[in-house]
Amino acid sequence: MPGIVCVVNCKELIYYFDMRNNFEFLDLKAFLAVLELSSFHAAAKLLNLSPPALSRRIRALEEAVGAQLIERTTRRVGPTQVGRELMPLMRRLVDEFEESILSISDLGGRHRTQVRLASVPTAAFYFLPGVVREFNARYPGIRFRIMDLSANEGLDAVANGEVEFGINITGATRDDLLFTPLMEDPFVLACRRDHAFSGRKSLPWGELVGHPLIGVSKSSGNRAVLDRALAATGLQLELNWFYEVNHLSTSLGLVEAGLGISVLPKLATPQHEHPLIATVQLENPVVSRTIGIVERRGAPLSPAAMRFRDLLVNEWQHTAPRTIDDASQPPASVSRKH
């Protein structure tokens, strides 16, 4: 395609498309979402489109360009050579447009826009600060209201409009909410470095039987995920939940004091070398919670919230240990390692 080679900036990209055919801004968003998430299903959820509507957007863009942009097989979704060349230009075009929208929505600084979101505490503490810092560097005039709430409280805050969207661990079990999975966060064992389990690379759940365990209360969303997963294996009734706390940080304090060992999501454990606490992978079964974005179904986000949500998804892809390809997966996954 000789025409593609000469496209060197966003204005030329727009001119090139105009010479061939009309295209819509959402076509570009659809193209970028599919490639950034490596999934048609996840991209459709992110953009609040049906899979057929998303496919039509991609086809419309390919017709405007005059070439196939995305290759889709049973194993992977990726860009063609032309798609790979156009991807950074399309990203710049989308960024410039959305930054202009944010500037317009701020009315020249006469009032200050606010992004309102609810997050489970572990994500709010360990992941959100870095993304907020990058967003503030791009849009210094936009304020944040971050509510660190439990899973159930966070769902309520999104549903009643108190916040625009949330970061949660629970799937869309309510008709009025849309859940977009982002990553899996496995449950691990936390123990003191002088404990017999310290130094082990992995540990079957069965070896925890008989040891005093520190866990969160039954009202916690994390406990619900864990109990539901272990109930299928018969381990739930055998484990000795000797201490129950309301907050994951409290369980780590009890571990430091040598009162027992704790089972908690990996994201809630120290992210760097800790002088007293070691973490061990748990297997047979491997249990994880799904972290994702929760939105009110059919409620459009403000320009600022939409831009932050997009940045959040992009940053999480590069930071999280594993992203989810299929948005239809359940909020908790259980697998056995053989």
mmCIF file of N, CA, C and O in Angstrom, residues 166-206:
data_model
loop_
_atom_site.group_PDB
_atom_site.id
_atom_site.type_symbol
_atom_site.label_atom_id
_atom_site.label_comp_id
_atom_site.label_asym_id
_atom_site.label_seq_id
_atom_site.Cartn_x
_atom_site.Cartn_y
_atom_site.Cartn_z
ATOM 1 N N GLY A 166 -15.989 1.690 39.254
ATOM 2 C CA GLY A 166 -15.269 1.124 40.381
ATOM 3 C C GLY A 166 -14.262 0.078 39.946
ATOM 4 O O GLY A 166 -14.331 -0.465 38.838
ATOM 5 N N ILE A 167 -13.308 -0.204 40.837
ATOM 6 C CA ILE A 167 -12.375 -1.322 40.674
ATOM 7 C C ILE A 167 -12.758 -2.326 41.739
ATOM 8 O O ILE A 167 -12.693 -2.036 42.939
ATOM 9 N N ASN A 168 -13.174 -3.510 41.310
ATOM 10 C CA ASN A 168 -13.779 -4.448 42.241
ATOM 11 C C ASN A 168 -13.306 -5.862 41.966
ATOM 12 O O ASN A 168 -12.600 -6.118 40.993
ATOM 13 N N ILE A 169 -13.721 -6.795 42.814
ATOM 14 C CA ILE A 169 -13.315 -8.185 42.662
ATOM 15 C C ILE A 169 -14.505 -9.071 42.316
ATOM 16 O O ILE A 169 -14.373 -10.272 42.194
ATOM 17 N N THR A 170 -15.665 -8.463 42.152
ATOM 18 C CA THR A 170 -16.869 -9.253 41.940
ATOM 19 C C THR A 170 -17.393 -9.037 40.542
ATOM 20 O O THR A 170 -17.383 -7.923 40.040
ATOM 21 N N GLY A 171 -17.867 -10.085 39.904
ATOM 22 C CA GLY A 171 -18.415 -9.970 38.559
ATOM 23 C C GLY A 171 -19.754 -9.270 38.557
ATOM 24 O O GLY A 171 -20.317 -8.924 39.598
ATOM 25 N N ALA A 172 -20.266 -9.057 37.367
ATOM 26 C CA ALA A 172 -21.537 -8.335 37.222
ATOM 27 C C ALA A 172 -22.700 -9.257 37.538
ATOM 28 O O ALA A 172 -23.378 -9.771 36.660
ATOM 29 N N THR A 173 -22.945 -9.472 38.826
ATOM 30 C CA THR A 173 -24.030 -10.341 39.251
ATOM 31 C C THR A 173 -25.349 -9.582 39.295
ATOM 32 O O THR A 173 -26.372 -10.160 39.612
ATOM 33 N N ARG A 174 -25.318 -8.287 38.995
ATOM 34 C CA ARG A 174 -26.516 -7.464 39.003
ATOM 35 C C ARG A 174 -26.782 -6.968 37.595
ATOM 36 O O ARG A 174 -25.859 -6.627 36.850
ATOM 37 N N ASP A 175 -28.041 -6.905 37.233
ATOM 38 C CA ASP A 175 -28.412 -6.520 35.874
ATOM 39 C C ASP A 175 -28.034 -5.084 35.544
ATOM 40 O O ASP A 175 -27.863 -4.733 34.376
ATOM 41 N N ASP A 176 -27.917 -4.249 36.577
ATOM 42 C CA ASP A 176 -27.644 -2.839 36.311
ATOM 43 C C ASP A 176 -26.159 -2.520 36.237
ATOM 44 O O ASP A 176 -25.777 -1.367 36.043
ATOM 45 N N LEU A 177 -25.288 -3.538 36.388
ATOM 46 C CA LEU A 177 -23.848 -3.308 36.390
ATOM 47 C C LEU A 177 -23.163 -4.088 35.275
ATOM 48 O O LEU A 177 -23.582 -5.185 34.911
ATOM 49 N N LEU A 178 -22.090 -3.501 34.756
ATOM 50 C CA LEU A 178 -21.263 -4.140 33.736
ATOM 51 C C LEU A 178 -19.871 -4.343 34.319
ATOM 52 O O LEU A 178 -19.271 -3.405 34.845
ATOM 53 N N PHE A 179 -19.365 -5.574 34.247
ATOM 54 C CA PHE A 179 -18.067 -5.911 34.825
ATOM 55 C C PHE A 179 -17.092 -6.265 33.706
ATOM 56 O O PHE A 179 -17.356 -7.151 32.902
ATOM 57 N N THR A 180 -15.955 -5.560 33.644
ATOM 58 C CA THR A 180 -14.908 -5.833 32.661
ATOM 59 C C THR A 180 -13.685 -6.391 33.381
ATOM 60 O O THR A 180 -12.980 -5.654 34.069
ATOM 61 N N PRO A 181 -13.413 -7.691 33.280
ATOM 62 C CA PRO A 181 -12.255 -8.278 33.975
ATOM 63 C C PRO A 181 -10.940 -7.722 33.447
ATOM 64 O O PRO A 181 -10.801 -7.451 32.258
ATOM 65 N N LEU A 182 -9.983 -7.565 34.354
ATOM 66 C CA LEU A 182 -8.658 -7.067 33.992
ATOM 67 C C LEU A 182 -7.557 -8.066 34.296
ATOM 68 O O LEU A 182 -6.658 -8.264 33.488
ATOM 69 N N MET A 183 -7.589 -8.687 35.461
ATOM 70 C CA MET A 183 -6.481 -9.554 35.868
ATOM 71 C C MET A 183 -6.922 -10.558 36.904
ATOM 72 O O MET A 183 -7.972 -10.415 37.531
ATOM 73 N N GLU A 184 -6.114 -11.594 37.078
ATOM 74 C CA GLU A 184 -6.304 -12.579 38.133
ATOM 75 C C GLU A 184 -5.321 -12.303 39.264
ATOM 76 O O GLU A 184 -4.134 -12.052 39.011
ATOM 77 N N ASP A 185 -5.801 -12.325 40.482
ATOM 78 C CA ASP A 185 -4.974 -12.089 41.667
ATOM 79 C C ASP A 185 -5.037 -13.346 42.542
ATOM 80 O O ASP A 185 -6.022 -13.571 43.237
ATOM 81 N N PRO A 186 -4.016 -14.191 42.513
ATOM 82 C CA PRO A 186 -4.081 -15.471 43.235
ATOM 83 C C PRO A 186 -3.963 -15.301 44.748
ATOM 84 O O PRO A 186 -3.299 -14.376 45.235
ATOM 85 N N PHE A 187 -4.600 -16.201 45.478
ATOM 86 C CA PHE A 187 -4.440 -16.249 46.931
ATOM 87 C C PHE A 187 -3.130 -16.961 47.262
ATOM 88 O O PHE A 187 -2.797 -17.993 46.672
ATOM 89 N N VAL A 188 -2.376 -16.391 48.213
ATOM 90 C CA VAL A 188 -1.086 -16.944 48.609
ATOM 91 C C VAL A 188 -1.045 -17.068 50.130
ATOM 92 O O VAL A 188 -1.907 -16.551 50.844
ATOM 93 N N LEU A 189 -0.023 -17.744 50.609
ATOM 94 C CA LEU A 189 0.194 -17.876 52.048
ATOM 95 C C LEU A 189 1.210 -16.843 52.498
ATOM 96 O O LEU A 189 2.243 -16.651 51.850
ATOM 97 N N ALA A 190 0.927 -16.162 53.604
ATOM 98 C CA ALA A 190 1.881 -15.237 54.214
ATOM 99 C C ALA A 190 2.276 -15.798 55.577
ATOM 100 O O ALA A 190 1.416 -16.165 56.380
ATOM 101 N N CYS A 191 3.567 -15.879 55.818
ATOM 102 C CA CYS A 191 4.063 -16.403 57.104
ATOM 103 C C CYS A 191 5.338 -15.663 57.497
ATOM 104 O O CYS A 191 5.934 -14.963 56.673
ATOM 105 N N ARG A 192 5.718 -15.809 58.733
ATOM 106 C CA ARG A 192 6.982 -15.220 59.185
ATOM 107 C C ARG A 192 8.143 -15.974 58.538
ATOM 108 O O ARG A 192 8.040 -17.146 58.198
ATOM 109 N N ARG A 193 9.249 -15.272 58.394
ATOM 110 C CA ARG A 193 10.413 -15.885 57.758
ATOM 111 C C ARG A 193 11.031 -16.993 58.610
ATOM 112 O O ARG A 193 11.811 -17.806 58.093
ATOM 113 N N ASP A 194 10.690 -17.040 59.900
ATOM 114 C CA ASP A 194 11.196 -18.131 60.736
ATOM 115 C C ASP A 194 10.202 -19.288 60.829
ATOM 116 O O ASP A 194 10.397 -20.223 61.597
ATOM 117 N N HIS A 195 9.142 -19.255 60.044
ATOM 118 C CA HIS A 195 8.152 -20.338 60.034
ATOM 119 C C HIS A 195 8.650 -21.481 59.150
ATOM 120 O O HIS A 195 9.443 -21.277 58.227
ATOM 121 N N ALA A 196 8.161 -22.697 59.441
ATOM 122 C CA ALA A 196 8.582 -23.878 58.685
ATOM 123 C C ALA A 196 8.224 -23.793 57.205
ATOM 124 O O ALA A 196 8.898 -24.383 56.358
ATOM 125 N N PHE A 197 7.155 -23.047 56.875
ATOM 126 C CA PHE A 197 6.733 -22.929 55.476
ATOM 127 C C PHE A 197 7.560 -21.904 54.695
ATOM 128 O O PHE A 197 7.529 -21.894 53.464
ATOM 129 N N SER A 198 8.286 -21.039 55.405
ATOM 130 C CA SER A 198 9.070 -20.024 54.732
ATOM 131 C C SER A 198 10.160 -20.680 53.889
ATOM 132 O O SER A 198 10.800 -21.643 54.306
ATOM 133 N N GLY A 199 10.355 -20.154 52.709
ATOM 134 C CA GLY A 199 11.365 -20.740 51.830
ATOM 135 C C GLY A 199 10.801 -21.733 50.839
ATOM 136 O O GLY A 199 11.461 -22.089 49.862
ATOM 137 N N ARG A 200 9.581 -22.215 51.101
ATOM 138 C CA ARG A 200 8.943 -23.117 50.149
ATOM 139 C C ARG A 200 8.499 -22.312 48.926
ATOM 140 O O ARG A 200 7.946 -21.218 49.056
ATOM 141 N N LYS A 201 8.687 -22.845 47.742
ATOM 142 C CA LYS A 201 8.244 -22.158 46.535
ATOM 143 C C LYS A 201 6.739 -22.270 46.372
ATOM 144 O O LYS A 201 6.068 -21.324 45.946
ATOM 145 N N SER A 202 6.190 -23.424 46.696
ATOM 146 C CA SER A 202 4.749 -23.632 46.604
ATOM 147 C C SER A 202 4.323 -24.589 47.699
ATOM 148 O O SER A 202 5.152 -25.294 48.301
ATOM 149 N N LEU A 203 3.004 -24.625 47.946
ATOM 150 C CA LEU A 203 2.488 -25.399 49.065
ATOM 151 C C LEU A 203 1.071 -25.858 48.744
ATOM 152 O O LEU A 203 0.236 -25.049 48.360
ATOM 153 N N PRO A 204 0.776 -27.151 48.879
ATOM 154 C CA PRO A 204 -0.614 -27.593 48.693
ATOM 155 C C PRO A 204 -1.484 -27.094 49.845
ATOM 156 O O PRO A 204 -1.035 -27.003 50.992
ATOM 157 N N TRP A 205 -2.738 -26.786 49.542
ATOM 158 C CA TRP A 205 -3.656 -26.334 50.582
ATOM 159 C C TRP A 205 -3.764 -27.340 51.710
ATOM 160 O O TRP A 205 -3.935 -26.976 52.873
ATOM 161 N N GLY A 206 -3.678 -28.626 51.380
ATOM 162 C CA GLY A 206 -3.848 -29.664 52.399
ATOM 163 C C GLY A 206 -2.857 -29.561 53.538
ATOM 164 O O GLY A 206 -3.152 -29.983 54.662
#
